[in-house]
XYZ file of C-alpha atoms in Angstrom:
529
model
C -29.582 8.473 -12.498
C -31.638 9.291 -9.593
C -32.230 12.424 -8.251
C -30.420 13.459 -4.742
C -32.060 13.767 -1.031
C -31.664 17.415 -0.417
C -32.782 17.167 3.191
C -29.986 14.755 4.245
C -26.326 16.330 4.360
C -24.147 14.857 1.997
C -22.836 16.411 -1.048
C -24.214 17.384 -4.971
C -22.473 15.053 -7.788
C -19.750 17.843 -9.178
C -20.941 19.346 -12.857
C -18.476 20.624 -15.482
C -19.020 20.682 -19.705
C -15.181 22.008 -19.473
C -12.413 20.389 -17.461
C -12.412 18.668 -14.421
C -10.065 16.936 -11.398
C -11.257 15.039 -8.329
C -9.116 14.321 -5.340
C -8.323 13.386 -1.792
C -7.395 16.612 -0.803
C -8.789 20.218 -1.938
C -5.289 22.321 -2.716
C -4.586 19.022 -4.650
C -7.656 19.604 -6.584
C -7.455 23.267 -7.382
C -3.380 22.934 -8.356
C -4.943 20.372 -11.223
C -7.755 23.000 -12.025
C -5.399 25.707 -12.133
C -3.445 23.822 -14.612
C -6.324 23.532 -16.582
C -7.234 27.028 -16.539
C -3.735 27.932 -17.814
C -3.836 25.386 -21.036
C -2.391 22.191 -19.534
C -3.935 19.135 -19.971
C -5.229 16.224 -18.185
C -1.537 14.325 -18.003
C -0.069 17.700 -16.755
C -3.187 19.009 -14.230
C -2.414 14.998 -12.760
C 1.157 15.195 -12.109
C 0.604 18.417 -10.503
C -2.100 17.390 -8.029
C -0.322 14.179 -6.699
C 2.849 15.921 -6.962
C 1.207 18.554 -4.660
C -0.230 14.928 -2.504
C 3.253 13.985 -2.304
C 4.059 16.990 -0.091
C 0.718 17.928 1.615
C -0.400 14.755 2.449
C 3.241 12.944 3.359
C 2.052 10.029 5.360
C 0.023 8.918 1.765
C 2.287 9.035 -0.792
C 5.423 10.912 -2.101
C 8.201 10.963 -4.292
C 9.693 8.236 -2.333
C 6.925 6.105 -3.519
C 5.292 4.456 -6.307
C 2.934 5.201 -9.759
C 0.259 3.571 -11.529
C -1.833 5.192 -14.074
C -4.410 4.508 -16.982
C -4.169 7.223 -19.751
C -6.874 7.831 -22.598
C -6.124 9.910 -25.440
C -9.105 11.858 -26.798
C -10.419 9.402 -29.603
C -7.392 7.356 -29.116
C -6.439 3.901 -27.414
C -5.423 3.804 -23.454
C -2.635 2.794 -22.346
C -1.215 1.834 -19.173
C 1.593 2.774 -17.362
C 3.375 0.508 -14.445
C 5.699 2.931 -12.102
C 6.181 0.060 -9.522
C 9.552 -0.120 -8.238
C 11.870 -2.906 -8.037
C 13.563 -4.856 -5.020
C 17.740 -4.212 -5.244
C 19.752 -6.428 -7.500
C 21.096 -8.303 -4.749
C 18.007 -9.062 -3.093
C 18.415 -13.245 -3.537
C 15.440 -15.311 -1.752
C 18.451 -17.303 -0.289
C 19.634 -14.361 1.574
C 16.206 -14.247 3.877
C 15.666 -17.720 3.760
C 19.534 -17.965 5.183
C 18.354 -15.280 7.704
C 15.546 -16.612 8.953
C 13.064 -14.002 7.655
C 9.352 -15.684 7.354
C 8.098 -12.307 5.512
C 9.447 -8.597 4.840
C 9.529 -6.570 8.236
C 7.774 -3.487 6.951
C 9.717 -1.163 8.511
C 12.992 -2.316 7.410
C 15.328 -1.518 4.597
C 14.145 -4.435 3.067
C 11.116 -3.420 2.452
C 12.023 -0.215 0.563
C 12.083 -1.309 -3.228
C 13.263 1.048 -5.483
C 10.818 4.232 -5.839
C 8.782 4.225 -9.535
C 6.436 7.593 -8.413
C 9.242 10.300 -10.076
C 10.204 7.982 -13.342
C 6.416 7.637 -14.278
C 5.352 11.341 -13.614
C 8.296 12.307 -15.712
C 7.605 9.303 -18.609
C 3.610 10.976 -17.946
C 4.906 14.647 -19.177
C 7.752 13.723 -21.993
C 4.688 11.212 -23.565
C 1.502 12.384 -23.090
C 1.545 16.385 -20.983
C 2.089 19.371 -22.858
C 3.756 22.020 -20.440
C 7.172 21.481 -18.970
C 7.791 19.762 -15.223
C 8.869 23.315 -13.978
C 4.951 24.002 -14.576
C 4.033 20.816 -13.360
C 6.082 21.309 -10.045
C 5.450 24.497 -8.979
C 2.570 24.056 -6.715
C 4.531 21.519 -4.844
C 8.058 23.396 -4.653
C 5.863 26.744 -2.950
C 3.755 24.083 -0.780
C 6.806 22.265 0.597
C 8.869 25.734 0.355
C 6.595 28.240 1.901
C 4.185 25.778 3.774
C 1.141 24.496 3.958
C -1.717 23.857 6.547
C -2.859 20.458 7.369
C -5.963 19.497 7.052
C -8.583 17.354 9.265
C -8.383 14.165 7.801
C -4.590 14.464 7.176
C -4.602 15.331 11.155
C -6.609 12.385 12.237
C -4.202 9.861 9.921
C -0.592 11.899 11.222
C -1.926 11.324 14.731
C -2.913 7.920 14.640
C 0.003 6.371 12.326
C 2.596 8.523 14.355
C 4.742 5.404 16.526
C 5.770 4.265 12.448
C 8.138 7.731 12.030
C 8.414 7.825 15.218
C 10.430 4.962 16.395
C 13.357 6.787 13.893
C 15.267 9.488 15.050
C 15.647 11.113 11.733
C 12.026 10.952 10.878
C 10.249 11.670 14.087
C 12.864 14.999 14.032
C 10.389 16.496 11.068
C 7.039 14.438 10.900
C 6.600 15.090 14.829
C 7.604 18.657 15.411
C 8.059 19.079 19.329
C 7.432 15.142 19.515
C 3.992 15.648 18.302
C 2.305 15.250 15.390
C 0.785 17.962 13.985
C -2.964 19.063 14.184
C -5.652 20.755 12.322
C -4.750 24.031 10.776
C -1.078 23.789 11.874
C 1.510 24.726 9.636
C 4.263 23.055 7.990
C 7.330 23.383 5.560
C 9.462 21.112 3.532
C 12.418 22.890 2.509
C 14.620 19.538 1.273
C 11.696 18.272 -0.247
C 11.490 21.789 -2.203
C 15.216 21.981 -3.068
C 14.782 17.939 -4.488
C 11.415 18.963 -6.421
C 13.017 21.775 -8.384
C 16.021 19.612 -9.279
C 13.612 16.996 -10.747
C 12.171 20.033 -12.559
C 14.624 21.357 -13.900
C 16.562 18.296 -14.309
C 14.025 15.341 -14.882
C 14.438 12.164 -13.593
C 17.970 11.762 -13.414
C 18.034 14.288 -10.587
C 16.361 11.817 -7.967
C 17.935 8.311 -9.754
C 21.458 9.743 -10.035
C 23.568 12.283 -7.896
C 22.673 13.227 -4.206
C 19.186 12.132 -3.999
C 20.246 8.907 -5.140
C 23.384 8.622 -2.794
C 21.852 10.010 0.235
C 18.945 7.102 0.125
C 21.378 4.467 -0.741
C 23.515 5.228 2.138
C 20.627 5.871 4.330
C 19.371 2.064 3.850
C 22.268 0.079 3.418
C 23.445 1.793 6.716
C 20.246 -0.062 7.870
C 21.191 -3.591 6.134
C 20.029 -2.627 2.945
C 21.214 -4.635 -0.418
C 20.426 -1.314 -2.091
C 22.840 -0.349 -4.739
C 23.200 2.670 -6.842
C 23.076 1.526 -9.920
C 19.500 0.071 -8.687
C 18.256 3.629 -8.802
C 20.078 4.668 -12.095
C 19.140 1.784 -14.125
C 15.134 2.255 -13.388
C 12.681 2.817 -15.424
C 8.672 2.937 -15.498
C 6.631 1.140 -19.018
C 3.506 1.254 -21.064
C 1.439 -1.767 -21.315
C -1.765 -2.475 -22.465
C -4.485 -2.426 -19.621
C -6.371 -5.871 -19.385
C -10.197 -5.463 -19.236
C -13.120 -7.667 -18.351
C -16.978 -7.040 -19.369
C -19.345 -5.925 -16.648
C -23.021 -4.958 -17.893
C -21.858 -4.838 -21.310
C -19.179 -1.949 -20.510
C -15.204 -2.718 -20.513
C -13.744 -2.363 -17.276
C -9.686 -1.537 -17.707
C -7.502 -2.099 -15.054
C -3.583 -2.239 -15.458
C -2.116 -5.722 -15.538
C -0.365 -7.607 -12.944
C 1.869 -6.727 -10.727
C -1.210 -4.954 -9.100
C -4.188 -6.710 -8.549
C -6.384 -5.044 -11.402
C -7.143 -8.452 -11.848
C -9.171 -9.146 -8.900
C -11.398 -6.386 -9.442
C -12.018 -8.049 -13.262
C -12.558 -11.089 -11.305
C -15.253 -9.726 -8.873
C -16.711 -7.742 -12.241
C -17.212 -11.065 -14.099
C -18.461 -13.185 -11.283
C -20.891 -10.508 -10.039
C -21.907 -10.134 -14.049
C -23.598 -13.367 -13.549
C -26.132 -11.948 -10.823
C -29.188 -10.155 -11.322
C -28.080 -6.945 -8.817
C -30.859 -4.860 -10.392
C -33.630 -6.854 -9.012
C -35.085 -5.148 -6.404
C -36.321 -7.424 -4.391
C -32.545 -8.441 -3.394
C -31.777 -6.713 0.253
C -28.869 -4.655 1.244
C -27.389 -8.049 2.883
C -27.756 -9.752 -0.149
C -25.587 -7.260 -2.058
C -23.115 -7.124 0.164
C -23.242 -10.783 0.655
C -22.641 -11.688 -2.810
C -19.981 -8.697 -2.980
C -18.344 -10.294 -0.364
C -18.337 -14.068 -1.642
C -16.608 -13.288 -5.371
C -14.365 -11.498 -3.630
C -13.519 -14.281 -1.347
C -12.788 -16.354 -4.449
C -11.123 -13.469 -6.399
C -8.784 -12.571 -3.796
C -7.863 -16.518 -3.155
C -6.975 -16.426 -6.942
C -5.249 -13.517 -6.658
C -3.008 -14.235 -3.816
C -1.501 -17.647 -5.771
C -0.912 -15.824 -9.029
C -0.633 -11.653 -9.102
C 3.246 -11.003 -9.376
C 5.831 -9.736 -11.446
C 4.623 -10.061 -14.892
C 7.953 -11.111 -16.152
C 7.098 -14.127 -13.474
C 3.826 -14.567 -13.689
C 2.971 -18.139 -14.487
C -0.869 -17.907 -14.715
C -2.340 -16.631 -17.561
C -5.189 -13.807 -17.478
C -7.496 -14.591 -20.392
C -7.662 -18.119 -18.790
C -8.496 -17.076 -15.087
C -11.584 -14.457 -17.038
C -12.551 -16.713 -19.039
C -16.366 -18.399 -18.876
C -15.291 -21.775 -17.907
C -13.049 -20.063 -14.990
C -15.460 -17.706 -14.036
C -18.790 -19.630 -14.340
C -17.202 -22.418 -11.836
C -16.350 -20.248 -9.850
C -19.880 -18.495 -9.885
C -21.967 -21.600 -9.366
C -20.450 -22.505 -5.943
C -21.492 -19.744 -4.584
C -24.720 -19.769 -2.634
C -27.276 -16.928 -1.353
C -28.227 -18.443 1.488
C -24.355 -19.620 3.117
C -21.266 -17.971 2.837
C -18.343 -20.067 1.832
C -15.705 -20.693 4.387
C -13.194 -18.175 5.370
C -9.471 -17.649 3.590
C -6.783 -15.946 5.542
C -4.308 -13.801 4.032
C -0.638 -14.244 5.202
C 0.442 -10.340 3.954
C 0.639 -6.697 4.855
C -2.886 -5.313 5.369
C -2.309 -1.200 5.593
C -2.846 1.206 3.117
C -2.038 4.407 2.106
C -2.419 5.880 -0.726
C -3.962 8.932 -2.973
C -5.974 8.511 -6.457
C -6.434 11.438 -8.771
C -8.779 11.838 -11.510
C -8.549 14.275 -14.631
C -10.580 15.026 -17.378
C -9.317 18.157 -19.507
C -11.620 20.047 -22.354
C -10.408 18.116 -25.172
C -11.961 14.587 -23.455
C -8.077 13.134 -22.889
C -8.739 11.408 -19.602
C -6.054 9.773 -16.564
C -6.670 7.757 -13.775
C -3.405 7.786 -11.549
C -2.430 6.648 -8.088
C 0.661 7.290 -6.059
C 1.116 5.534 -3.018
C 4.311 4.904 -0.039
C 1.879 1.769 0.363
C 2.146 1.847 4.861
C 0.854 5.291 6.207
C 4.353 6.941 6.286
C 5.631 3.965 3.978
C 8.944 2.559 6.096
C 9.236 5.318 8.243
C 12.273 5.579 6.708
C 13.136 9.479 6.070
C 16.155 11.018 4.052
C 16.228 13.931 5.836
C 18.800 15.861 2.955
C 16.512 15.308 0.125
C 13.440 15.440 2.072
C 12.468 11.750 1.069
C 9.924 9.457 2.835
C 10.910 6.008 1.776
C 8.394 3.789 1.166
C 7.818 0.029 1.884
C 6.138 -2.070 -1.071
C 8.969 -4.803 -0.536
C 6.961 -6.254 2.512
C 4.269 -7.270 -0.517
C 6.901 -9.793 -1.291
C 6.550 -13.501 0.164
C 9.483 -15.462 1.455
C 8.789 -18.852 -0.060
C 10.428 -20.938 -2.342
C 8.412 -21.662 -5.628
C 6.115 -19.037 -4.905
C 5.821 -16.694 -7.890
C 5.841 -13.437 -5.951
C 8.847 -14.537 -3.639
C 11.346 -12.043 -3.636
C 14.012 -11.704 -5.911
C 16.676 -9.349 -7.831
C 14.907 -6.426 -9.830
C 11.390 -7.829 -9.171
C 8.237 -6.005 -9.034
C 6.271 -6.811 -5.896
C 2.013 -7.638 -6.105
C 0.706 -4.408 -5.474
C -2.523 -3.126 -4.297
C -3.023 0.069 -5.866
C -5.200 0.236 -8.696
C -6.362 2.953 -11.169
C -9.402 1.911 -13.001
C -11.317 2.723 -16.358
C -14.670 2.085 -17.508
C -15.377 2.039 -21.121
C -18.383 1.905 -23.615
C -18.768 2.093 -27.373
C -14.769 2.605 -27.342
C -15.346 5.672 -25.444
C -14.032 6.086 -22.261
C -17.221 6.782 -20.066
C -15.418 6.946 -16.760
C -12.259 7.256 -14.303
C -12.543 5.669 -11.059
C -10.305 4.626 -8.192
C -10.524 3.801 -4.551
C -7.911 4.183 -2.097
C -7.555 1.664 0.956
C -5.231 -1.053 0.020
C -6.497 -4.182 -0.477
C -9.492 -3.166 -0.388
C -8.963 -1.854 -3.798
C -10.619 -4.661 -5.925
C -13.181 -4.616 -4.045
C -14.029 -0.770 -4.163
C -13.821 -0.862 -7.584
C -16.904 -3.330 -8.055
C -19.013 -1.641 -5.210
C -18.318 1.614 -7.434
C -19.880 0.114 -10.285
C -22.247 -2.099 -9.223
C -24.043 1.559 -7.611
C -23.740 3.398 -10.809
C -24.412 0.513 -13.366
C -27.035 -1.482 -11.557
C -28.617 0.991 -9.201
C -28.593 4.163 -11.132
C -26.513 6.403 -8.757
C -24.664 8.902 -9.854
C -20.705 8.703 -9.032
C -21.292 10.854 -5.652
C -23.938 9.098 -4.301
C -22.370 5.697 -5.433
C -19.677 6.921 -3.447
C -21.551 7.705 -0.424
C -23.355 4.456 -0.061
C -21.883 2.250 2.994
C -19.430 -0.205 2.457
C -18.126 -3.347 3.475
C -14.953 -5.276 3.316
C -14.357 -9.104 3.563
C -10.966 -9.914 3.965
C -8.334 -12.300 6.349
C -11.652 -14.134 7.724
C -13.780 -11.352 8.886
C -16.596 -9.200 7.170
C -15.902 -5.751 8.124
C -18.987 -3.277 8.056
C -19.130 0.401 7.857
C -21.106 1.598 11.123
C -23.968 3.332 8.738
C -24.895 -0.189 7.988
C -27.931 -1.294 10.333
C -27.698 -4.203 13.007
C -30.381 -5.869 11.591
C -28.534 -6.325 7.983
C -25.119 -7.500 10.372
C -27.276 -10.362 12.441
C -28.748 -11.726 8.714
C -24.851 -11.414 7.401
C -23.886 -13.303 10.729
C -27.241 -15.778 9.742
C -25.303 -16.878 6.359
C -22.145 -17.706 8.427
C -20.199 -14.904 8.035
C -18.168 -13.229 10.621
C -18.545 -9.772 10.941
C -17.554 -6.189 12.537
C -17.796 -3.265 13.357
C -14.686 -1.163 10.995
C -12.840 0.973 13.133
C -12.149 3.535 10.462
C -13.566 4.693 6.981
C -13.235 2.018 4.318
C -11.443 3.663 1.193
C -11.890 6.946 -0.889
C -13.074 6.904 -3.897
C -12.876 9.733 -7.009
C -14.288 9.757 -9.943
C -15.408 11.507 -13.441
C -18.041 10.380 -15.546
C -18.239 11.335 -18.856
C -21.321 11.785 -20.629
C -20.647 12.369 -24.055
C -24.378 12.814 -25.497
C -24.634 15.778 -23.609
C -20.828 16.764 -23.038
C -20.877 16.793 -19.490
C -18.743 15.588 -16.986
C -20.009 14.113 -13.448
C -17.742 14.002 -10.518
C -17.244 12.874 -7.240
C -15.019 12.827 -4.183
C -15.352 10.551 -1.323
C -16.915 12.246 2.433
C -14.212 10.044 4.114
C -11.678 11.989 2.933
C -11.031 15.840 2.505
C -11.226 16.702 -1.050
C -13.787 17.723 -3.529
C -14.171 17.815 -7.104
C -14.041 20.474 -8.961
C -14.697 21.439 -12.598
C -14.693 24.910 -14.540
């Protein structure tokens, strides 16, 4: 890997031969660390940190949201786990064809599909942790109980995203203290939230799916037209599946299958595969170029197929495979960019990723996400429960297979990943930002595996986005490589905010070290002992 620039700011990749957690947000960070410290493992150190997320960071994620994760057992075989929640029983396409709806509203009861975040931390710590939730939870009960300060980037999101709470009476009352959100170094408390957290630790998941939680958020939506029924909550339940995995410079990349779109970013992977990205004659436009052109395909794919898997009527070995991939490979051109797709859904994102590696190599690569910053804006104010709004992910179309339905899963955007060699894991990666996602994931590899960064400085390299038409550059990427992007025929701008975070660990096992990184656009570090 090459060496860093130590006369340009930026940060060193973090170094560890113990333990190790990389997040978003630095108390997040040191609650996994401290877990560490005390004999928890990886499984455990990760629930606590986005646990911890779910109340210092509100507008991200929380227990009113939902859970992906990739687990690896030291020496043993990963597994995936899908904490997605599902739309109410009643929810019949009929009913919003009859009504008129053309999509979800976002910020409707609608949209609020049943939250999967506490089911899969809890299946997380009866399967795979090895201290009790009450251990687990305690950063987050004194967080939301005695307080917490915000921090910058948290400030800069509350501020900008506050018209979604605020348009509610009930939420605006606690995200926008004197009708303001609140800055830098303020402090805040969570005293529901607190009260809701110990009952889950104490009394696992049946303390959010059944009793007050569960009748307070019921009532709360179908007070707002809601189809929501309790037995919708009680009869949830997060599941293990295998992760599907495509080859990318002879490594396995692992990504959870469908609903999320894990398969885009195996997609991108295999089309990008087929391009020499370590020659280094090619330019910074040509990488992001290409980057942007299998994604274009990918993301056309994906939009037709990703759904509920139990609805899902394309089949993944067939959309990776050679003859798929190499077709889709060939028509894509250096010199031209292809023409531009649209996308007809949601396009926010909010969302944390956690990383942990613990001292006997087990590994986890979770996310936790109330998809909208501040989800629906939807706030049970008893429980202390942000509700959030992965139902607008749905389509409203006949035939379609992600159309909404009774109990389905919606496509979803948030993605751990997993990168694997020799049947080793050799390194967990996500990157916030929605549907961005895919995309981060390759950009994350393609600086590690084909330009010999380490995970920091992969992390810190500029990124760009094509999505809904437009190529959307990171302003540390020069003029001259946007006029030869705009030469090729693609459409470009300026982003008007940070695209993604990104954490990861790499492990190198010939030396027993562990490499991590946290991304600059967000406030957290990572940390080993």
């Amino acid at each position: 890997m090459t060496s860093r620039d130590f006369f340009k700011p930026g940060r060193s990749v973090a170094i560890s031969d113990r333990g190790m957690a990389a997040t978003s947000h630095p108390q997040a960070t040191l609650a996994a660390v401290d877990i560490l410290r005390a004999g928890g493992n990886a499984v455990d150190a990760a629930v606590a940190a986005v646990a911890l997320q779910s109340v210092i960071d509100p507008l991200m994620t929380g227990i009113g949201g939902d859970c992906f994760a990739l687990y690896s057992p030291a020496g043993g075989t990963p597994v995936a786990l899908n904490g997605s929640g599902r739309a109410p029983q009643k929810a019949e396409l009929a009913y919003f064809i009859d009504k008129g709806f053309s999509s979800i509203p976002d910020d409707s009861a609608h949209a609020v599909t049943v939250p999967g975040a506490v089911d899969a931390w809890c299946r997380l710590i009866e399967s795979h942790g090895s201290l009790g939730m009450n251990r687990v939870l305690a950063a987050a009960i004194a967080a939301a109980e005695d307080g917490y300060c915000i921090t910058p980037r948290v400030a800069l999101d509350w501020a900008r995203y506050s018209p979604r709470v605020g348009k509610f009476p009930g939420s605006a009352s606690y995200f926008l203290p004197n009708g303001k959100a609140p800055v830098t170094g303020q402090r805040m408390t969570n005293p529901a939230l607190a009260a809701t957290l110990r009952a889950i630790a104490t009394g696992g998941r049946d303390a959010f799916y059944k009793g007050l939680v569960a009748e307070e958020i019921v009532g709360l939506l179908q007070s707002l037209g809601g189809l929501h029924e309790e037995s919708d909550f009680s009869s949830f339940a997060a599941f293990e599946t295998a992760p599907i995995s495509a080859k990318y410079r002879g490594r396995d990349v692992l990504e959870c299958p469908p609903n999320g779109q894990g398969l885009a970013a195996l997609m991108i992977a295999r089309i990008l595969d087929g391009f020499d990205l370590r020659d280094p004659t090619l330019s910074e436009a040509d990488r992001i170029h290409l980057l942007a052109e299998a994604s274009k395909a990918a993301y056309a794919w994906r939009d037709q197929v990703i759904s509920d898997p139990a609805h899902m009527t394309a089949d993944v070995d067939a959309i990776l495979s050679d003859r798929s991939i190499d077709a889709i490979r060939s028509k894509i051109s250096l010199e031209k960019a292809a023409p531009a797709g649209t996308w007809e859904g949601p396009t926010h994102k909010d969302t944390v990723y956690v990383t942990v590696v613990d001292r006997d190599g087990n590994a986890v690569s979770l996310i936790n996400s109330i998809f909208f910053a501040f989800g629906s804006g939807i706030y049970a104010p008893r429980s202390g429960v942000l509700l959030q709004n992965r139902g607008a992910g749905f389509v409203v179309r006949q035939g379609h297979p992600n159309a909404i339905g009774p109990g389905k899963l919606p496509f979803h955007t948030i993605i751990p990943g997993m990168l694997a060699e020799g049947g080793k894991t050799r390194m967990t990666f996500g990157v916030m930002g929605g549907q961005y996602q895919a995309v981060g994931h390759c950009h994350l590899l393609s600086q590690i595996l084909d330009r010999d960064m380490d995970p920091q400085q992969a992390s810190d390299q500029p990124r760009s986005f094509y999505f809904d038409g437009k190529l959307s550059l990171e302003p540390t990427i020069s003029d001259d490589v946007r006029m030869d992007l705009e030469r090729r025929g693609h459409t470009t701008v300026w982003a008007d905010e940070p695209i993604g975070g990104a954490q990861a660990i790499y492990i190198d096992h010939e030396r027993g070290v562990l490499l991590g990184a946290t991304d600059h656009r967000k406030d957290g570090i990572a940390l080993g002992y």
